[in-house]
XYZ file of C-alpha atoms in Angstrom:
433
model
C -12.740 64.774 -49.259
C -13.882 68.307 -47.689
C -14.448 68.012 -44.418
C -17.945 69.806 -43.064
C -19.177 67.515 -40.451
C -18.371 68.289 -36.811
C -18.318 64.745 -36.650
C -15.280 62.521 -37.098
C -15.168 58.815 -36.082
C -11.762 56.402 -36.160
C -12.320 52.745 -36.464
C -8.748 50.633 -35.212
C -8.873 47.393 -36.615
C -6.228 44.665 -36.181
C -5.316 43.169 -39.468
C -6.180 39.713 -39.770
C -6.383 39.180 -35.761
C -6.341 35.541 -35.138
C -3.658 34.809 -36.988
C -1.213 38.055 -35.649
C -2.370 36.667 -32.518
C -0.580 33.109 -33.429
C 2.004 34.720 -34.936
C 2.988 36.801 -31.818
C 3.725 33.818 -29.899
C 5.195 31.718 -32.097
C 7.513 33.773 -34.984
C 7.973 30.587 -36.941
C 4.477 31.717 -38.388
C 5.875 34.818 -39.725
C 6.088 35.045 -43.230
C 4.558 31.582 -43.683
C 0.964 31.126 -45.381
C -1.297 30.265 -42.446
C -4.919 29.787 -41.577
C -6.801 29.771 -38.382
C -9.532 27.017 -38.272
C -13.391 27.575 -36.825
C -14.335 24.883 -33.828
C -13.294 21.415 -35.032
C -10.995 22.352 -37.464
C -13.948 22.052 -39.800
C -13.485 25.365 -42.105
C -11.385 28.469 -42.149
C -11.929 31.557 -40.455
C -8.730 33.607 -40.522
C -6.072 33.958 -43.549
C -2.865 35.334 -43.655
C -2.210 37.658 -46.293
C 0.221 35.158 -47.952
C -3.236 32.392 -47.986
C -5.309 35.269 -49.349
C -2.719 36.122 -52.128
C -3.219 32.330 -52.926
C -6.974 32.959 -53.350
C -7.990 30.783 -50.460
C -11.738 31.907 -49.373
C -13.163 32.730 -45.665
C -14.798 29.436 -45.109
C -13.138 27.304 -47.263
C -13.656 24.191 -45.616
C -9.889 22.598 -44.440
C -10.685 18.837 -46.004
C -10.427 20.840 -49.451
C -7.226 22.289 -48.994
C -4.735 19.135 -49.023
C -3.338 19.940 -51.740
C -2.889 23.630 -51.581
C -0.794 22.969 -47.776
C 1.514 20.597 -50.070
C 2.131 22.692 -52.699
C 2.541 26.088 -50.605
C 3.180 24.550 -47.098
C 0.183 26.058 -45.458
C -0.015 26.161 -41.318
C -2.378 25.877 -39.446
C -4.203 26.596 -36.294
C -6.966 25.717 -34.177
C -8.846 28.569 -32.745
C -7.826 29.610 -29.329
C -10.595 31.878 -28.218
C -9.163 32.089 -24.197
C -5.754 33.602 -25.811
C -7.880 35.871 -28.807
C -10.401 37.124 -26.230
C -7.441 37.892 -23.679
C -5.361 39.730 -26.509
C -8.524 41.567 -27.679
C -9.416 43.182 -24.204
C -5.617 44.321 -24.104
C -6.055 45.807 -27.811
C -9.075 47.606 -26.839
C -7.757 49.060 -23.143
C -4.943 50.294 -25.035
C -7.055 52.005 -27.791
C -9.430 53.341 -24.962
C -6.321 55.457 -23.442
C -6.632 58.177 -26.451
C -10.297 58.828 -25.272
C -12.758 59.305 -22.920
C -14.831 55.736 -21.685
C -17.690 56.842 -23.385
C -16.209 57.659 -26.837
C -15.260 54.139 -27.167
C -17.690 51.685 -28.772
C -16.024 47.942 -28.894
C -17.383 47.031 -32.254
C -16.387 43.079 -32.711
C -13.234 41.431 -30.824
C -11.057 43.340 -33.190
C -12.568 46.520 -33.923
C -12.932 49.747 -32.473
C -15.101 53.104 -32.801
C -13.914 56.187 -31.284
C -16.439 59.460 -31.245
C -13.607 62.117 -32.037
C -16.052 64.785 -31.910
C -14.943 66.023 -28.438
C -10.949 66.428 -30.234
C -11.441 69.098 -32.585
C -8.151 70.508 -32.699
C -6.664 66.583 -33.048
C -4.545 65.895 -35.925
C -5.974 62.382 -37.378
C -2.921 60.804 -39.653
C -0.876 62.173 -35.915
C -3.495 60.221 -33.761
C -3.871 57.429 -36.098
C -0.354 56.688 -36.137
C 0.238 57.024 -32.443
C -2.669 54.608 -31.758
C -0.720 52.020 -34.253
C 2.500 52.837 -32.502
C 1.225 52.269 -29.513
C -0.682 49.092 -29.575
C 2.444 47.085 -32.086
C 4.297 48.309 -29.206
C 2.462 47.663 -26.397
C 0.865 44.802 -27.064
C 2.910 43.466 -30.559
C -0.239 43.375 -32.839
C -0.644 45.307 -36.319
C -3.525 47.648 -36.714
C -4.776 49.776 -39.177
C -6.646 53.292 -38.532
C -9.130 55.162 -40.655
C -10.813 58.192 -39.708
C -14.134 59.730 -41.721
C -17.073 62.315 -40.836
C -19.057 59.038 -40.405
C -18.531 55.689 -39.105
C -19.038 54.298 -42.609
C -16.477 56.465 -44.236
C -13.946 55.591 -41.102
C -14.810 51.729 -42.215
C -14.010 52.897 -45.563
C -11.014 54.613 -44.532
C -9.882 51.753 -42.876
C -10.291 49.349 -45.835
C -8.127 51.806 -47.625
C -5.725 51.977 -45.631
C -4.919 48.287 -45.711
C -5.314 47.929 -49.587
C -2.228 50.360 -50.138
C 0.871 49.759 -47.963
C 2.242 53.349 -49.525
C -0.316 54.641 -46.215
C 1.612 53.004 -43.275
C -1.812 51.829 -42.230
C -3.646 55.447 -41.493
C -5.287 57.326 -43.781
C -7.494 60.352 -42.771
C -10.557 60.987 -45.043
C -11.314 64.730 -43.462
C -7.937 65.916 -44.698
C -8.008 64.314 -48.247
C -8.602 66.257 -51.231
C -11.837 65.454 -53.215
C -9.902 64.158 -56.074
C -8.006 61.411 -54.764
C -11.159 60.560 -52.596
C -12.940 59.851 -55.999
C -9.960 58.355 -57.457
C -10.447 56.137 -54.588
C -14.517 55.451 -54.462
C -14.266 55.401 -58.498
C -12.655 52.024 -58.333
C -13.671 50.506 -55.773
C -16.489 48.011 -55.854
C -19.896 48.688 -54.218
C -19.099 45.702 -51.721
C -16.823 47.246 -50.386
C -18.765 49.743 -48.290
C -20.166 48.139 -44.819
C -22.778 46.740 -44.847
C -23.194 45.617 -48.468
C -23.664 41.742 -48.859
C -23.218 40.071 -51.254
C -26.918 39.772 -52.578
C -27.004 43.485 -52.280
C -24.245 43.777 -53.991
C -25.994 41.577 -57.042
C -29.133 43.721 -56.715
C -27.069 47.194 -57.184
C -25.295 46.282 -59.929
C -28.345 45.608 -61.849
C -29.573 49.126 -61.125
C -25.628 49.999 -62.357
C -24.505 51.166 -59.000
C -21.546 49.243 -59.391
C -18.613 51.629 -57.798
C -18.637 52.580 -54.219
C -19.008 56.263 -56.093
C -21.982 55.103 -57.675
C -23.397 54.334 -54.236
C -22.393 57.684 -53.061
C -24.316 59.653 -55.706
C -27.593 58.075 -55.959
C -30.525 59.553 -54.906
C -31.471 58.552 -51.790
C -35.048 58.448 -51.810
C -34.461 55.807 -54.551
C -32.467 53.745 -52.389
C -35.352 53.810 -49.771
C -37.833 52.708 -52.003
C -35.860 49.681 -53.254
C -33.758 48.553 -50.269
C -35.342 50.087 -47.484
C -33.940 52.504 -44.830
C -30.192 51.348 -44.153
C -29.131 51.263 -47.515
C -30.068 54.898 -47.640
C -28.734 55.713 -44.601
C -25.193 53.919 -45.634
C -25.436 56.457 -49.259
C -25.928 59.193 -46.838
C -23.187 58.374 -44.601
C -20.948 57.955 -47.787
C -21.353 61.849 -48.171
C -20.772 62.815 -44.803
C -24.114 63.441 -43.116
C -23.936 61.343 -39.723
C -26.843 58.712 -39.319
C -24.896 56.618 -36.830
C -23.307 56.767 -33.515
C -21.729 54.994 -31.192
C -24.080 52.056 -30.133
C -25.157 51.292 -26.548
C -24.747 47.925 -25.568
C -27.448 46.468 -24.956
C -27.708 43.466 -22.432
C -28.324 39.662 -25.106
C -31.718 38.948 -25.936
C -30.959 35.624 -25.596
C -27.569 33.510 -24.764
C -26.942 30.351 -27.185
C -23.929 27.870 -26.296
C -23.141 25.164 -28.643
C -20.870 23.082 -30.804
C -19.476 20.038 -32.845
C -18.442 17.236 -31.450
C -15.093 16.239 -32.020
C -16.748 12.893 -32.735
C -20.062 11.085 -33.061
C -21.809 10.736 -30.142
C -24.485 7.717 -28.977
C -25.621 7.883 -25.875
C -27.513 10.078 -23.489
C -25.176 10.208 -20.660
C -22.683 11.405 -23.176
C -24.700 14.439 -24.534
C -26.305 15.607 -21.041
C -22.655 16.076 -20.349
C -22.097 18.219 -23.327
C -25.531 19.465 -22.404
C -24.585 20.464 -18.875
C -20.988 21.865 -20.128
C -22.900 24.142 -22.836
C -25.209 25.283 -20.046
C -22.469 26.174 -17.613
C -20.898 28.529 -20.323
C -24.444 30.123 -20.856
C -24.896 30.799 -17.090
C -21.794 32.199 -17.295
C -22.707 34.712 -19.889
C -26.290 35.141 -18.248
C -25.261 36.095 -14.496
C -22.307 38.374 -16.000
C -24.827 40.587 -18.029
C -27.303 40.955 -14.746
C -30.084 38.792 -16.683
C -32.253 35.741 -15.709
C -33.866 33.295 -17.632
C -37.520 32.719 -18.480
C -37.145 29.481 -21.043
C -34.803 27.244 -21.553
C -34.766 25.478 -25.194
C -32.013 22.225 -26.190
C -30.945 20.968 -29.462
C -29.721 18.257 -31.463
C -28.336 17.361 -34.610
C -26.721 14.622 -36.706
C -24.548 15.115 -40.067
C -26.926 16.011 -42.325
C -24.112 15.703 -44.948
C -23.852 11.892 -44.561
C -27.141 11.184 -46.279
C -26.313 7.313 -45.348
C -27.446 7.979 -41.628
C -30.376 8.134 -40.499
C -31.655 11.860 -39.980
C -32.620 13.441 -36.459
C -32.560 16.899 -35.774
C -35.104 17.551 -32.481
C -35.418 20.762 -30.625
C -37.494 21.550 -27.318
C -37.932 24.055 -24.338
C -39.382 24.527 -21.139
C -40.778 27.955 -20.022
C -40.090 28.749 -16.199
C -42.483 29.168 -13.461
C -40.251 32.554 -12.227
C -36.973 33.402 -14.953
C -33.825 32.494 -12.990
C -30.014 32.717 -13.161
C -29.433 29.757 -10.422
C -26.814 27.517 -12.788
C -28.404 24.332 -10.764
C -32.058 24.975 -12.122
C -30.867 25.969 -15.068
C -28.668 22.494 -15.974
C -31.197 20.868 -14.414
C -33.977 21.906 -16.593
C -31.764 21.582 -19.586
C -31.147 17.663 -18.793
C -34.959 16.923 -18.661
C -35.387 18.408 -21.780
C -32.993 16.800 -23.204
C -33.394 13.407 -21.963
C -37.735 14.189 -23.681
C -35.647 14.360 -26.873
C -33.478 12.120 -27.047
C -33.893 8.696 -28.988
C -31.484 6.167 -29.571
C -29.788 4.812 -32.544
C -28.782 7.949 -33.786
C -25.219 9.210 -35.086
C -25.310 12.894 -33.010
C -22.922 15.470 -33.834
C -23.646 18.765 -32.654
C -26.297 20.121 -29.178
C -26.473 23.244 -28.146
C -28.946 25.316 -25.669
C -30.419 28.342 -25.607
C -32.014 30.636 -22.695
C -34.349 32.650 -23.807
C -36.936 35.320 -21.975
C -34.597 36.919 -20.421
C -35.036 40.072 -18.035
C -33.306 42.059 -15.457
C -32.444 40.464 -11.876
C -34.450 43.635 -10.279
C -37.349 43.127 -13.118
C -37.820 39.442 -12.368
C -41.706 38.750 -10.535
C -40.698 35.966 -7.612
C -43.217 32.940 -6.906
C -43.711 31.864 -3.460
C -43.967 28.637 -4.204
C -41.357 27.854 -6.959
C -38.103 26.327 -6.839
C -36.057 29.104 -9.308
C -37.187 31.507 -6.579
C -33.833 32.419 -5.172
C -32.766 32.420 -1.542
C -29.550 33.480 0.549
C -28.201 30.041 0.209
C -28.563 29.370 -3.570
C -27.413 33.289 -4.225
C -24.225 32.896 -2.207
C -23.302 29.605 -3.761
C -23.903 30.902 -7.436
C -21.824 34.137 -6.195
C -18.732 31.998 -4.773
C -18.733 29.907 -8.341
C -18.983 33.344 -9.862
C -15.936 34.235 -7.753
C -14.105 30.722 -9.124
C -14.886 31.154 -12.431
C -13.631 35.071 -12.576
C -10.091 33.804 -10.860
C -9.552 30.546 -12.726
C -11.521 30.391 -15.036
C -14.821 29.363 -16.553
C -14.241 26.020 -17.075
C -12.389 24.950 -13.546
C -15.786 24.537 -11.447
C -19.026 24.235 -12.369
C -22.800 22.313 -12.291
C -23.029 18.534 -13.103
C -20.299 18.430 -16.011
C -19.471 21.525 -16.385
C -16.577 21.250 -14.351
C -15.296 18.426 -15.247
C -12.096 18.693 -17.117
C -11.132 15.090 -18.803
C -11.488 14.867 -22.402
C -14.902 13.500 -23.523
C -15.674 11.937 -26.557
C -17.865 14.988 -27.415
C -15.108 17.794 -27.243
C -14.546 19.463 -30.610
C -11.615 18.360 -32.299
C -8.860 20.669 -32.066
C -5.632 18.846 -33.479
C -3.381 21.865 -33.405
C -4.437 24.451 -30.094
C -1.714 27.030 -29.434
C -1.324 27.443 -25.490
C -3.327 29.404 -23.497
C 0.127 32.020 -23.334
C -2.070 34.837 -21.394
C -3.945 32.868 -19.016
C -2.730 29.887 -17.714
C 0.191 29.530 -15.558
C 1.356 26.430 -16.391
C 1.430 27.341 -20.654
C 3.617 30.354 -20.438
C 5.894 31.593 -22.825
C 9.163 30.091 -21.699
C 12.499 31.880 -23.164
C 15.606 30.326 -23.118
C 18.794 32.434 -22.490
């Protein structure tokens, strides 16, 4: 399309991420149909092209799939998110050498922004294919690279670019002739653009914007009126005219930890250990982002699909004399709730906890007189688990149960885990000669 904007944004993507990351380590995947399962091998979360072209949806859940893996000899995975999160900060220092630190906006764990308004004299298909290059090579993943005036025609660019092979994987909307760019937004559904969900999709096809070239031409104003702000801001950004940029990240509003247990659990020394576990992650995330913690809230749930069992689903917090980011009063506080909610005779299958409140270390008001209100002592313990945690990991030390690495009956199922190649000494890649 002509190219007016003296704005340009690339968005790398790796195609279909968790499972390239399996594949990587273990070729027998190659070539195979093969799905990456969410935490407890409940449902999946990442096809390979070969379980797409078999019309196998995102979130299919796995119990339904029996007889597709017979038929087609489906594999699959448990989700490793120690080797994916590893893999992605590799993906993303690699695709941060072609720019300055502050033209790079890590989008998800597999996407990337970069601001390419500083490289004016750059040649994108040149730079797109040297960023593909670079990370296959460096770090054995497949990406794809589209580049637009906006960072919704660089999404758009990027979808492209994977739908038709004939484009290597790059494809440079500033240097593509109108026609083929309408050749290209003529026939391609409205739900394709970002953003568009499905029940806006439903909504703009009854007003016959049914083509992301529909979307593109419609008045804008229009679009305001019936779908609010964003929607007109994504039409806009369809023709070029910049409404976003690259986003600041801000620090988490509020840091939830949770999951499904691998199996039903009974009693309450069995879910404050889950309890104190989820915590320990949450402090983790808390302390790294500079924040402390005014409330602390705790969950439970049984299987509300087994309408045989009796029903429980309780929830409670407890706001903090002085917000706090000391892991003991944290875990702590998170027990007594829990042990206020808890109630016997129940079939649990999921907790979780949240910290919410939270503001800056600097910003945080002490109390004289309460217990969260840090001193030497407590700071320079929470800094050497810090220190622990950073070098071995997250889960090798922690408060209460957090650290404690036997399998309990609560640990999500996860029947197939790759190793942890990237992280863990002892699960290495070993090659034999």
């Amino acid at each position: 399309m002509p190219y007016t904007s003296s704005s340009r944004f690339a968005l790398v993507d790796v195609n279909n991420f968790y499972v390239s990351c399996e594949r990587l380590f273990d070729p027998s995947l190659v070539g195979v149909p093969t799905v990456v399962l969410s935490n407890g091998d409940g449902c999946v979360v990442a096809r390979s092209p070969e379980v797409k072209a078999l019309g196998v949806p995102m979130g299919m859940p796995w119990h339904q799939m029996k007889d597709l893996v017979k038929q087609h000899g489906i594999q699959y995975r448990s989700s490793n998110y120690t080797l994916y999160g590893d893999m992605s900060r590799r993906v993303m220092s690699v695709i941060g050498q072609f720019v300055a630190e502050e033209d790079q906006e890590v989008y998800s764990i597999d996407e990337s922004f970069l601001d390419l308004a500083s490289y004016p004299h750059s040649d994108g298909q040149t730079l797109g294919r040297d960023i593909k290059q670079r990370v296959y090579q460096w770090c054995g993943l497949p990406v794809c690279v589209g580049i637009g005036a906006t960072k919704t025609l660089a999404k758009l660019a990027n979808h492209i670019a994977k739908k038709n092979p004939e484009l290597g994987g790059v494809l440079d909307l500033t240097a593509v002739n109108q026609d083929r760019f309408e050749g290209w937004t003529g026939a391609m559904d409205v739900s394709s653009v970002w953003g568009i969900g499905r029940k806006l999709t439903e909504h703009l096809h009854a007003m016959n914007l049914r083509t992301v070239s529909d979307l593109m031409k419609a008045e804008p104003k229009r679009l305001r009126e019936r779908f609010g702000v964003v929607v007109e801001r994504t039409a806009l950004e369809l023709r070029g005219i910049p409404c976003l940029g690259l986003d600041v990240v801000e620090p988490r509003q509020q840091i939830i930890a949770s999951r499904s247990f691998g199996g039903p659990v009974y009693t309450l020394d069995d879910l404050k250990a889950a309890v104190q576990t989820f915590m320990g992650r949450a402090v983790h995330k808390l302390r790294g982002q500079g924040s402390c913690a005014g409330q602390v809230r705790v969950w439970l749930e049984t299987n509300r699909f087994r309408a045989q069992d009796p029903q429980y689903h309780p929830a409670a917090g407890i706001k903090l004399p002085t917000p706090t980011d000391d892991g003991r009063v944290l875990s702590h506080v998170a027990s007594t709730v829990l042990e206020h909610i808890y109630r016997p005779g129940f079939r649990y299958t999921k907790a979780g906890v949240m910290l919410e409140e939270l503001v800056g270390v600097s910003e945080v008001q002490q109390d004289l007189f309460s217990v969260a209100t840090p001193n030497p002592k407590r700071h320079a313990l929470m800094s050497v688990l810090d220190h622990i945690q950073g070098k071995f990991g997250r889960e090798q030390v922690g408060v209460g149960h957090a650290g404690v690495k036997e399998r309990q009956v609560w640990t999500m199922r996860q029947s197939r885990l790759s190793p942890s190649y990237t992280t863990s000494w002892k699960q290495l890649l070993s090659v034999n000669a």
